[in-house]
Coordinates of N, CA, C and O and ligand atoms in Angstrom, one line a residue:
M1277 N 7.7 -25.0 -28.3 CA 8.5 -23.8 -27.9 C 8.5 -23.7 -26.4 O 7.4 -23.7 -25.8
S1278 N 9.6 -23.5 -25.8 CA 9.6 -23.3 -24.4 C 9.2 -21.9 -24.0 O 9.4 -20.9 -24.7
P1279 N 8.5 -21.7 -22.8 CA 8.0 -20.4 -22.5 C 9.2 -19.5 -22.2 O 10.3 -19.9 -21.8
A1280 N 8.9 -18.2 -22.4 CA 9.9 -17.2 -22.1 C 10.3 -17.2 -20.6 O 9.4 -17.4 -19.8
P1281 N 11.5 -17.0 -20.2 CA 11.8 -17.0 -18.8 C 11.2 -15.9 -18.0 O 10.9 -14.8 -18.6
L1282 N 10.9 -16.1 -16.8 CA 10.3 -15.0 -15.9 C 11.4 -13.9 -15.8 O 12.6 -14.2 -15.9
E1283 N 10.9 -12.7 -15.7 CA 11.8 -11.6 -15.6 C 12.6 -11.7 -14.3 O 12.1 -12.0 -13.2
S1284 N 13.9 -11.6 -14.5 CA 14.8 -11.6 -13.3 C 15.3 -10.2 -13.0 O 15.6 -9.4 -13.8
F1285 N 15.2 -9.9 -11.7 CA 15.7 -8.6 -11.3 C 17.1 -8.6 -10.7 O 17.6 -7.6 -10.3
D1286 N 17.7 -9.8 -10.7 CA 19.0 -10.0 -10.1 C 20.1 -9.2 -10.7 O 20.9 -8.6 -10.0
D1287 N 20.1 -9.0 -12.0 CA 21.1 -8.3 -12.7 C 20.8 -6.9 -13.0 O 21.5 -6.2 -13.8
D1288 N 19.6 -6.4 -12.5 CA 19.2 -5.1 -12.9 C 19.9 -4.0 -12.1 O 19.8 -4.0 -10.8
P1289 N 20.7 -3.1 -12.7 CA 21.5 -2.2 -11.9 C 20.6 -1.1 -11.2 O 21.1 -0.5 -10.3
C1290 N 19.3 -1.0 -11.5 CA 18.5 -0.1 -10.8 C 17.9 -0.7 -9.6 O 17.3 0.0 -8.7
V1291 N 18.0 -2.0 -9.4 CA 17.6 -2.6 -8.1 C 18.7 -2.6 -7.1 O 19.7 -3.3 -7.3
G1292 N 18.6 -1.7 -6.1 CA 19.7 -1.6 -5.2 C 19.5 -2.5 -4.0 O 19.0 -3.6 -4.1
S1293 N 20.0 -2.1 -2.8 CA 20.0 -3.0 -1.7 C 18.6 -3.3 -1.2 O 17.7 -2.5 -1.3
T1294 N 18.5 -4.5 -0.7 CA 17.2 -5.0 -0.2 C 16.8 -4.2 1.1 O 17.6 -4.1 2.0
V1295 N 15.6 -3.8 1.1 CA 15.1 -3.1 2.3 C 14.3 -4.1 3.1 O 14.4 -4.1 4.3
L1296 N 13.5 -4.9 2.4 CA 12.7 -5.9 3.1 C 12.6 -7.2 2.2 O 12.3 -7.1 1.0
T1297 N 12.9 -8.3 2.8 CA 12.8 -9.6 2.0 C 11.4 -10.0 1.9 O 10.5 -9.6 2.7
E1298 N 11.2 -11.0 1.0 CA 9.8 -11.6 0.8 C 9.3 -12.2 2.1 O 8.2 -12.0 2.5
E1299 N 10.2 -12.8 2.9 CA 9.9 -13.5 4.1 C 9.5 -12.4 5.2 O 8.5 -12.6 5.9
Q1300 N 10.3 -11.4 5.3 CA 9.9 -10.3 6.3 C 8.6 -9.7 6.0 O 7.8 -9.5 6.9
I1301 N 8.3 -9.5 4.7 CA 7.0 -8.9 4.3 C 5.9 -9.9 4.7 O 4.9 -9.5 5.3
A1302 N 6.0 -11.1 4.4 CA 5.0 -12.1 4.6 C 4.7 -12.2 6.1 O 3.5 -12.3 6.5
E1303 N 5.8 -12.3 6.9 CA 5.6 -12.4 8.3 C 4.9 -11.2 9.0 O 4.0 -11.4 9.8
R1304 N 5.2 -10.0 8.5 CA 4.6 -8.8 9.1 C 3.1 -8.8 8.7 O 2.3 -8.3 9.5
I1305 N 2.8 -9.2 7.5 CA 1.5 -9.2 7.0 C 0.6 -10.2 7.8 O -0.6 -9.9 8.1
R1306 N 1.2 -11.3 8.1 CA 0.5 -12.3 9.0 C 0.1 -11.6 10.3 O -1.0 -11.8 10.8
E1307 N 1.1 -10.9 10.9 CA 0.8 -10.2 12.2 C -0.3 -9.1 12.0 O -1.2 -9.0 12.8
L1308 N -0.2 -8.4 10.9 CA -1.3 -7.3 10.7 C -2.6 -8.0 10.5 O -3.6 -7.5 11.0
G1309 N -2.7 -9.1 9.8 CA -3.9 -9.8 9.6 C -4.5 -10.3 10.9 O -5.7 -10.2 11.1
R1310 N -3.6 -10.8 11.8 CA -4.1 -11.2 13.1 C -4.7 -10.0 13.9 O -5.7 -10.1 14.5
E1311 N -4.0 -8.9 13.8 CA -4.4 -7.7 14.5 C -5.8 -7.2 14.0 O -6.7 -6.9 14.8
L1312 N -6.0 -7.2 12.7 CA -7.2 -6.8 12.1 C -8.3 -7.7 12.5 O -9.5 -7.3 12.9
T1313 N -8.0 -9.0 12.5 CA -9.0 -10.0 12.9 C -9.5 -9.8 14.3 O -10.7 -9.9 14.6
E1314 N -8.6 -9.5 15.2 CA -8.9 -9.3 16.6 C -9.7 -8.0 16.8 O -10.7 -7.9 17.5
D1315 N -9.2 -6.9 16.1 CA -9.8 -5.6 16.3 C -11.2 -5.5 15.7 O -12.1 -4.8 16.3
Y1316 N -11.5 -6.2 14.6 CA -12.8 -6.1 14.0 C -13.8 -7.1 14.5 O -15.0 -6.8 14.4
G1317 N -13.3 -8.2 15.1 CA -14.3 -9.1 15.7 C -15.5 -9.5 14.9 O -15.3 -10.1 13.8
D1318 N -16.6 -9.0 15.3 CA -17.9 -9.4 14.5 C -18.2 -8.3 13.5 O -19.3 -8.4 12.9
R1319 N -17.4 -7.3 13.3 CA -17.7 -6.3 12.3 C -17.1 -6.8 11.0 O -16.1 -7.5 11.0
R1320 N -17.7 -6.5 9.9 CA -17.2 -6.9 8.6 C -16.5 -5.8 7.9 O -17.1 -4.9 7.3
P1321 N -15.1 -5.8 7.9 CA -14.4 -4.6 7.3 C -14.5 -4.6 5.8 O -14.5 -5.6 5.2
L1322 N -14.5 -3.4 5.3 CA -14.4 -3.2 3.9 C -12.9 -2.7 3.6 O -12.6 -1.6 4.1
L1323 N -12.1 -3.5 3.0 CA -10.8 -3.1 2.7 C -10.7 -2.3 1.4 O -11.1 -2.8 0.3
V1324 N -10.3 -1.1 1.5 CA -10.2 -0.2 0.3 C -8.8 -0.1 -0.1 O -7.9 0.5 0.6
C1325 N -8.5 -0.7 -1.3 CA -7.1 -0.7 -1.8 C -6.8 0.5 -2.6 O -7.6 0.8 -3.5
V1326 N -5.7 1.2 -2.3 CA -5.3 2.4 -3.1 C -4.4 1.9 -4.2 O -3.3 1.5 -4.0
L1327 N -5.0 1.9 -5.4 CA -4.2 1.5 -6.6 C -3.2 2.5 -7.0 O -3.4 3.7 -6.8
R1328 N -2.1 2.1 -7.7 CA -1.9 0.7 -8.0 C -1.0 0.1 -6.9 O -0.9 -1.1 -6.8
G1329 N -0.3 0.9 -6.2 CA 0.8 0.5 -5.4 C 0.5 -0.5 -4.3 O 1.3 -1.4 -3.9
A1330 N -0.8 -0.5 -3.8 CA -1.1 -1.4 -2.7 C -1.8 -2.7 -3.1 O -2.2 -3.5 -2.3
Y1331 N -1.7 -3.0 -4.4 CA -2.5 -4.2 -4.9 C -1.9 -5.5 -4.3 O -2.6 -6.4 -3.9
A1332 N -0.6 -5.6 -4.2 CA 0.1 -6.8 -3.7 C -0.2 -6.9 -2.2 O -0.6 -8.0 -1.7
F1333 N -0.1 -5.8 -1.5 CA -0.3 -5.8 -0.1 C -1.8 -6.2 0.2 O -2.0 -7.0 1.1
L1334 N -2.7 -5.6 -0.5 CA -4.1 -5.9 -0.3 C -4.4 -7.4 -0.5 O -5.1 -8.0 0.3
T1335 N -3.8 -8.0 -1.5 CA -4.1 -9.4 -1.9 C -3.6 -10.3 -0.7 O -4.3 -11.2 -0.3
D1336 N -2.4 -10.0 -0.2 CA -1.9 -10.9 0.8 C -2.6 -10.6 2.2 O -2.9 -11.5 2.9
L1337 N -2.8 -9.3 2.4 CA -3.4 -8.9 3.7 C -4.8 -9.5 3.8 O -5.2 -10.1 4.9
A1338 N -5.6 -9.4 2.8 CA -7.0 -9.9 2.9 C -7.1 -11.3 3.2 O -8.0 -11.8 3.9
R1339 N -6.1 -12.1 2.7 CA -6.1 -13.6 3.0 C -5.6 -13.9 4.4 O -5.7 -15.0 4.8
E1340 N -5.0 -12.9 5.1 CA -4.6 -13.2 6.5 C -5.6 -12.7 7.5 O -5.4 -12.8 8.7
V1341 N -6.7 -12.1 7.0 CA -7.8 -11.6 7.9 C -8.8 -12.7 8.0 O -9.4 -13.1 6.9
D1342 N -9.1 -13.2 9.2 CA -10.0 -14.4 9.3 C -11.4 -13.9 9.6 O -12.0 -14.2 10.7
L1343 N -11.9 -13.1 8.7 CA -13.2 -12.5 8.8 C -13.8 -12.4 7.4 O -13.0 -12.4 6.5
P1344 N -15.1 -12.2 7.3 CA -15.7 -12.0 6.0 C -15.4 -10.6 5.5 O -16.3 -9.7 5.7
V1345 N -14.3 -10.4 4.9 CA -13.9 -9.0 4.4 C -14.6 -8.8 3.1 O -14.8 -9.7 2.3
E1346 N -14.8 -7.5 2.8 CA -15.1 -7.1 1.4 C -13.9 -6.2 0.9 O -13.3 -5.6 1.7
I1347 N -13.8 -6.2 -0.4 CA -12.7 -5.3 -0.9 C -13.3 -4.4 -2.0 O -14.3 -4.7 -2.7
D1348 N -12.7 -3.2 -2.1 CA -13.0 -2.3 -3.2 C -11.7 -1.5 -3.6 O -10.7 -1.6 -2.8
F1349 N -11.7 -0.8 -4.7 CA -10.5 -0.2 -5.2 C -10.7 1.3 -5.5 O -11.8 1.7 -6.0
I1350 N -9.7 2.1 -5.1 CA -9.8 3.5 -5.5 C -8.4 3.8 -6.1 O -7.4 3.2 -5.7
A1351 N -8.3 4.7 -7.0 CA -7.0 5.0 -7.6 C -6.8 6.5 -7.6 O -7.7 7.3 -8.0
V1352 N -5.6 6.9 -7.1 CA -5.3 8.3 -7.2 C -3.9 8.5 -7.8 O -3.2 7.5 -7.9
S1353 N -3.7 9.6 -8.3 CA -2.3 9.8 -8.9 C -1.7 11.1 -8.3 O -2.4 12.1 -8.2
S1354 N -0.5 11.0 -7.9 CA 0.2 12.2 -7.4 C 1.6 12.3 -7.9 O 2.2 13.3 -7.8
Y1355 N 2.1 11.2 -8.4 CA 3.5 11.2 -8.8 C 3.7 11.3 -10.3 O 4.8 11.5 -10.8
G1356 N 2.7 11.1 -11.1 CA 2.9 11.1 -12.6 C 3.9 10.0 -12.9 O 3.9 8.9 -12.3
A1357 N 4.8 10.3 -13.8 CA 5.8 9.2 -14.2 C 7.2 9.4 -13.6 O 8.1 9.0 -14.1
S1358 N 7.2 10.2 -12.5 CA 8.6 10.4 -12.0 C 8.6 10.0 -10.5 O 7.7 9.4 -10.0
T1359 N 9.8 10.1 -9.9 CA 9.9 9.7 -8.5 C 9.7 10.9 -7.6 O 10.0 10.8 -6.4
R1360 N 9.3 12.0 -8.1 CA 9.0 13.2 -7.3 C 7.5 13.4 -7.3 O 6.9 13.4 -8.3
T1361 N 6.9 13.8 -6.1 CA 5.5 14.1 -6.1 C 5.2 15.4 -6.8 O 6.0 16.3 -6.8
S1362 N 4.1 15.4 -7.5 CA 3.7 16.6 -8.2 C 3.1 17.6 -7.2 O 2.8 18.8 -7.5
G1363 N 2.7 17.1 -6.0 CA 2.1 18.0 -5.0 C 0.6 18.1 -5.2 O -0.1 18.7 -4.5
V1364 N 0.1 17.4 -6.3 CA -1.4 17.5 -6.6 C -1.9 16.1 -6.6 O -1.4 15.2 -7.3
V1365 N -3.0 15.8 -5.8 CA -3.6 14.5 -5.8 C -4.8 14.5 -6.7 O -5.6 15.5 -6.6
R1366 N -5.0 13.6 -7.5 CA -6.1 13.5 -8.4 C -6.8 12.2 -8.3 O -6.1 11.1 -8.2
L1367 N -8.1 12.1 -8.2 CA -8.9 10.9 -8.2 C -9.0 10.3 -9.6 O -9.5 11.0 -10.5
V1368 N -8.4 9.1 -9.8 CA -8.4 8.5 -11.1 C -9.5 7.5 -11.3 O -10.1 7.3 -12.3
K1369 N -9.8 6.7 -10.2 CA -10.9 5.8 -10.2 C -11.5 5.8 -8.8 O -10.9 5.7 -7.8
D1370 N -12.9 5.9 -8.8 CA -13.6 6.0 -7.6 C -14.1 4.6 -7.2 O -14.0 3.6 -8.0
L1371 N -14.5 4.5 -5.9 CA -15.1 3.2 -5.4 C -16.4 2.8 -6.1 O -17.1 3.7 -6.6
D1372 N -16.8 1.6 -6.0 CA -18.1 1.2 -6.5 C -19.0 1.0 -5.3 O -20.2 1.2 -5.4
V1373 N -18.5 0.7 -4.1 CA -19.3 0.5 -2.9 C -19.7 1.8 -2.2 O -18.9 2.7 -2.2
D1374 N -20.9 1.8 -1.7 CA -21.4 2.9 -0.9 C -20.8 2.8 0.5 O -21.0 1.7 1.1
L1375 N -20.1 3.8 1.0 CA -19.5 3.7 2.3 C -20.3 3.9 3.5 O -19.9 3.7 4.7
T1376 N -21.6 4.4 3.3 CA -22.4 4.7 4.4 C -22.5 3.6 5.4 O -22.9 2.5 5.1
G1377 N -22.2 3.9 6.7 CA -22.3 2.9 7.8 C -21.3 1.7 7.7 O -21.3 0.8 8.5
R1378 N -20.3 1.8 6.8 CA -19.3 0.7 6.7 C -18.1 0.9 7.6 O -17.8 2.1 7.9
H1379 N -17.5 -0.2 7.9 CA -16.2 -0.1 8.7 C -15.1 -0.2 7.6 O -14.8 -1.3 7.2
V1380 N -14.5 0.9 7.3 CA -13.6 1.0 6.2 C -12.1 0.9 6.7 O -11.7 1.6 7.7
V1381 N -11.3 0.1 6.1 CA -9.9 0.1 6.3 C -9.2 0.5 5.0 O -9.3 -0.2 4.0
L1382 N -8.6 1.6 5.0 CA -7.9 2.1 3.8 C -6.5 1.5 3.7 O -5.7 1.6 4.7
V1383 N -6.2 0.7 2.7 CA -5.0 0.0 2.6 C -4.1 0.7 1.6 O -4.3 0.8 0.4
E1384 N -3.0 1.2 2.1 CA -2.0 2.0 1.4 C -0.7 1.3 1.2 O -0.3 0.4 2.1
D1385 N 0.1 1.6 0.2 CA 1.4 1.0 0.1 C 2.4 1.8 0.9 O 3.2 1.2 1.7
I1386 N 2.5 3.1 0.8 CA 3.5 3.9 1.6 C 3.0 5.3 1.9 O 2.4 5.9 1.0
V1387 N 3.1 5.7 3.1 CA 2.8 7.0 3.5 C 4.1 7.8 3.5 O 5.0 7.5 4.3
D1388 N 4.2 8.8 2.7 CA 5.5 9.6 2.5 C 5.2 10.9 3.2 O 5.3 11.1 4.4
T1389 N 4.8 11.9 2.3 CA 4.5 13.2 2.9 C 3.1 13.2 3.6 O 2.9 14.1 4.4
G1390 N 2.3 12.3 3.2 CA 0.9 12.2 3.8 C -0.1 13.0 3.0 O -1.3 13.0 3.3
L1391 N 0.3 13.6 1.9 CA -0.5 14.3 1.0 C -1.7 13.5 0.5 O -2.9 13.8 0.5
T1392 N -1.3 12.3 0.0 CA -2.3 11.4 -0.6 C -3.3 10.9 0.4 O -4.5 10.9 0.2
L1393 N -2.8 10.6 1.6 CA -3.6 10.1 2.7 C -4.6 11.2 3.1 O -5.8 10.9 3.4
R1394 N -4.1 12.4 3.3 CA -5.0 13.5 3.7 C -6.1 13.7 2.7 O -7.3 13.8 3.1
Y1395 N -5.8 13.6 1.5 CA -6.8 13.8 0.4 C -7.8 12.6 0.5 O -9.1 12.9 0.5
L1396 N -7.4 11.4 0.6 CA -8.3 10.2 0.6 C -9.1 10.2 1.9 O -10.3 9.9 1.8
R1397 N -8.5 10.6 3.0 CA -9.3 10.6 4.2 C -10.5 11.6 4.1 O -11.6 11.3 4.5
R1398 N -10.2 12.8 3.6 CA -11.2 13.8 3.5 C -12.3 13.3 2.6 O -13.5 13.4 2.9
S1399 N -11.9 12.7 1.5 CA -12.9 12.2 0.5 C -13.8 11.1 1.1 O -15.0 11.0 0.9
L1400 N -13.1 10.1 1.8 CA -13.9 9.0 2.3 C -14.7 9.3 3.5 O -15.8 8.8 3.7
E1401 N -14.2 10.2 4.4 CA -14.9 10.6 5.6 C -16.2 11.3 5.2 O -17.2 11.2 5.9
A1402 N -16.2 12.0 4.1 CA -17.4 12.7 3.7 C -18.5 11.8 3.3 O -19.7 12.2 3.1
R1403 N -18.2 10.5 3.1 CA -19.2 9.6 2.6 C -19.9 8.8 3.8 O -20.7 7.8 3.5
G1404 N -19.7 9.2 5.0 CA -20.4 8.7 6.1 C -20.1 7.2 6.5 O -21.0 6.5 6.9
P1405 N -18.8 6.8 6.5 CA -18.5 5.5 7.0 C -18.8 5.4 8.6 O -18.6 6.4 9.2
A1406 N -19.0 4.2 9.1 CA -19.2 4.0 10.6 C -17.8 4.2 11.2 O -17.7 4.7 12.3
S1407 N -16.8 3.8 10.5 CA -15.4 4.0 11.0 C -14.4 4.0 9.8 O -14.8 3.4 8.8
L1408 N -13.3 4.6 10.0 CA -12.3 4.7 9.0 C -10.9 4.5 9.6 O -10.5 5.4 10.4
E1409 N -10.2 3.5 9.3 CA -8.8 3.3 9.8 C -7.9 3.2 8.6 O -8.4 2.9 7.5
V1410 N -6.6 3.4 8.8 CA -5.6 3.3 7.7 C -4.6 2.2 8.1 O -4.1 2.1 9.2
C1411 N -4.4 1.4 7.1 CA -3.4 0.3 7.2 C -2.4 0.5 6.1 O -2.7 0.3 4.9
T1412 N -1.1 0.8 6.4 CA -0.1 1.0 5.4 C 1.0 0.0 5.5 O 1.4 -0.3 6.7
L1413 N 1.5 -0.5 4.4 CA 2.6 -1.4 4.5 C 3.9 -0.7 5.0 O 4.6 -1.2 5.8
L1414 N 4.1 0.5 4.4 CA 5.3 1.2 4.7 C 5.0 2.7 5.1 O 4.0 3.2 4.7
A1415 N 5.8 3.2 6.0 CA 5.7 4.6 6.3 C 7.1 5.2 6.4 O 8.0 4.5 6.9
R1416 N 7.3 6.4 6.0 CA 8.6 7.1 6.2 C 8.8 7.4 7.7 O 7.8 7.7 8.4
E1417 N 10.0 7.3 8.1 CA 10.3 7.7 9.5 C 9.8 9.1 9.8 O 9.5 9.5 10.9
S1418 N 9.9 9.9 8.7 CA 9.5 11.3 8.9 C 8.0 11.6 8.9 O 7.6 12.7 9.2
A1419 N 7.2 10.6 8.6 CA 5.8 10.9 8.4 C 5.1 11.0 9.8 O 5.5 10.3 10.8
D1420 N 4.2 12.0 9.9 CA 3.5 12.2 11.2 C 2.3 11.3 11.2 O 1.1 11.6 11.0
L1421 N 2.6 10.0 11.6 CA 1.5 9.0 11.6 C 0.4 9.2 12.6 O -0.7 8.9 12.3
E1422 N 0.7 9.8 13.7 CA -0.3 10.1 14.7 C -1.2 11.2 14.1 O -2.5 11.1 14.2
G1423 N -0.6 12.3 13.6 CA -1.4 13.4 13.1 C -2.3 12.9 11.9 O -3.4 13.4 11.7
L1424 N -1.7 12.0 11.1 CA -2.5 11.4 10.0 C -3.5 10.4 10.4 O -4.3 9.9 9.5
G1425 N -3.4 9.9 11.6 CA -4.4 8.9 12.1 C -4.2 7.6 11.5 O -5.1 6.9 11.1
V1426 N -2.9 7.1 11.4 CA -2.6 5.8 10.8 C -2.5 4.8 11.9 O -1.6 4.9 12.8
R1427 N -3.4 3.8 11.9 CA -3.5 2.9 13.0 C -2.6 1.7 12.8 O -2.0 1.2 13.7
Y1428 N -2.5 1.2 11.6 CA -1.7 0.0 11.3 C -0.6 0.3 10.4 O -0.8 0.8 9.2
V1429 N 0.7 -0.1 10.8 CA 1.9 0.2 10.0 C 2.7 -1.1 9.9 O 3.0 -1.7 10.9
G1430 N 3.0 -1.5 8.7 CA 3.9 -2.7 8.5 C 5.3 -2.4 9.0 O 5.8 -3.0 9.9
F1431 N 5.9 -1.4 8.3 CA 7.3 -1.1 8.6 C 7.5 0.4 8.4 O 6.9 1.0 7.5
T1432 N 8.4 1.0 9.2 CA 8.8 2.4 8.9 C 10.2 2.3 8.3 O 11.1 1.5 8.7
I1433 N 10.4 3.1 7.2 CA 11.6 3.1 6.5 C 12.2 4.5 6.3 O 11.5 5.5 6.4
P1434 N 13.5 4.6 6.1 CA 14.1 5.9 5.8 C 13.7 6.5 4.5 O 12.8 6.0 3.8
G1435 N 14.4 7.5 4.1 CA 13.9 8.4 3.0 C 14.1 7.9 1.6 O 13.5 8.4 0.6
E1436 N 14.9 6.8 1.3 CA 15.2 6.5 -0.1 C 13.9 6.0 -0.8 O 13.0 5.4 -0.2
F1437 N 13.9 6.2 -2.1 CA 12.8 5.8 -3.0 C 12.9 4.3 -3.1 O 14.0 3.7 -3.4
V1438 N 11.8 3.5 -2.9 CA 11.9 2.1 -2.9 C 11.0 1.5 -4.0 O 10.0 2.2 -4.5
I1439 N 11.3 0.3 -4.4 CA 10.5 -0.4 -5.5 C 10.3 -1.8 -5.1 O 11.0 -2.4 -4.2
G1440 N 9.3 -2.4 -5.7 CA 9.0 -3.8 -5.5 C 7.7 -4.0 -4.7 O 7.3 -3.1 -4.0
Y1441 N 7.2 -5.3 -4.7 CA 6.0 -5.6 -4.0 C 4.9 -4.6 -4.1 O 4.3 -4.0 -3.2
G1442 N 4.6 -4.3 -5.4 CA 3.6 -3.3 -5.7 C 4.1 -1.9 -6.1 O 3.4 -1.2 -6.8
L1443 N 5.2 -1.6 -5.5 CA 5.8 -0.2 -5.7 C 6.6 -0.1 -7.0 O 7.4 -1.0 -7.3
D1444 N 6.3 0.9 -7.8 CA 6.9 1.0 -9.2 C 7.8 2.2 -9.4 O 7.8 3.1 -8.6
V1445 N 8.5 2.1 -10.5 CA 9.0 3.3 -11.2 C 8.5 3.2 -12.6 O 8.8 2.2 -13.3
D1446 N 7.8 4.1 -13.1 CA 7.2 4.1 -14.4 C 6.6 2.7 -14.7 O 6.8 2.2 -15.8
E1447 N 5.8 2.2 -13.8 CA 5.1 1.0 -13.9 C 6.0 -0.3 -13.9 O 5.5 -1.4 -14.1
R1448 N 7.3 -0.2 -13.7 CA 8.1 -1.4 -13.5 C 8.3 -1.7 -12.1 O 8.1 -0.9 -11.2
Y1449 N 8.7 -3.0 -11.9 CA 9.1 -3.5 -10.6 C 8.0 -3.9 -9.6 O 8.2 -4.4 -8.5
R1450 N 6.7 -3.7 -10.1 CA 5.6 -4.0 -9.2 C 5.6 -5.5 -8.8 O 5.2 -5.9 -7.8
N1451 N 6.1 -6.3 -9.8 CA 6.0 -7.8 -9.6 C 7.3 -8.3 -8.9 O 7.5 -9.6 -8.9
M1452 N 8.2 -7.5 -8.5 CA 9.3 -7.9 -7.7 C 8.9 -8.4 -6.3 O 8.1 -7.7 -5.7
R1453 N 9.4 -9.5 -5.9 CA 8.9 -10.1 -4.6 C 9.4 -9.4 -3.4 O 8.7 -9.5 -2.3
H1454 N 10.5 -8.8 -3.5 CA 11.0 -8.1 -2.3 C 11.0 -6.6 -2.5 O 10.6 -6.1 -3.6
I1455 N 11.4 -5.8 -1.5 CA 11.4 -4.3 -1.6 C 12.9 -3.9 -1.6 O 13.6 -4.3 -0.7
A1456 N 13.3 -3.1 -2.5 CA 14.6 -2.6 -2.6 C 14.7 -1.1 -2.9 O 13.7 -0.5 -3.3
V1457 N 15.9 -0.6 -2.6 CA 16.2 0.8 -2.9 C 16.3 0.9 -4.5 O 16.9 0.1 -5.1
Y1458 N 15.7 2.0 -5.0 CA 15.8 2.2 -6.4 C 17.0 3.0 -6.7 O 17.3 4.1 -6.1
V1459 N 17.8 2.5 -7.6 CA 19.1 3.2 -8.0 C 18.8 3.9 -9.4 O 18.6 3.3 -10.4
D1460 N 18.7 5.2 -9.3 CA 18.3 6.0 -10.5 C 19.5 6.0 -11.5 O 20.6 6.5 -11.1
P1461 N 19.3 5.5 -12.7 CA 20.4 5.4 -13.6 C 20.9 6.8 -14.1 O 22.0 6.9 -14.5
G1462 N 20.0 7.8 -13.9 CA 20.4 9.1 -14.4 C 21.2 9.9 -13.4 O 21.6 11.0 -13.6
V1463 N 21.5 9.3 -12.2 CA 22.2 10.1 -11.2 C 23.6 9.6 -11.0 O 23.9 8.5 -11.1
Ligands
5GP1376 P1 2.6 10.9 -0.2 O1 1.3 11.5 -0.7 O2 2.4 10.4 1.2 O3 3.8 11.8 -0.3 O4 3.0 9.8 -1.1 C1 2.2 8.6 -1.2 C2 2.4 7.9 -2.6 O5 3.6 8.3 -3.2 C3 2.4 6.4 -2.4 O6 1.1 5.9 -2.4 C4 3.3 6.0 -3.5 O7 2.4 5.8 -4.7 C5 4.2 7.1 -3.8 N1 5.5 6.9 -3.2 C6 6.0 7.6 -2.1 N2 7.2 7.1 -1.8 C7 7.5 6.1 -2.7 C8 8.6 5.3 -2.9 O8 9.6 5.2 -2.2 N3 8.5 4.4 -3.9 C9 7.4 4.3 -4.8 N4 7.5 3.5 -5.8 N5 6.4 5.1 -4.6 C10 6.4 6.0 -3.6

């Protein structure tokens, strides 16, 4: 029996125009990896991946950092199963590693309103890390990155809801290789 074909997103009407190609994403992550490698030098960063959206970014980013990195995972929920934020951030899975004295890099998929990031920063800073920086693949043009203390940004994008490369709608599209605008079939 031949294996089932891989899921194709080519004919999916919910996958709209491309925001970032696979190549653009890979190239920018190589640059971010080089920046982190230079900035951290002889320090050993702990990359904290915010699940689930940042899983793909974390995987590729960690391999572009030429230092002995460690990784851990934290999960929060703020959107439920819709494309609108509920306005409430909830910790779903906590870290295993003790952050005391560690050089932490929080790895995010997208900073939109900044609500999730503010919550995570407060939670992680309370645990006594030696340093805490934020590295996000995407940020909205409208996000107050300086106010939120975001040091590393892959790309700034406009307001449309996007999918792919870790970002989902109801748990779909995370395994799409590029990032595209989501076309809501109900609209
Ligand atoms: P914030 O708390 O900054 O408003 O939202 C951050 C979280 O909302 C992200 O980590 C992500 O899970 C979700 N989010 C925000 N914008 C988008 C988007 O365009 N697409 C997807 N799939 N998730 C988004």
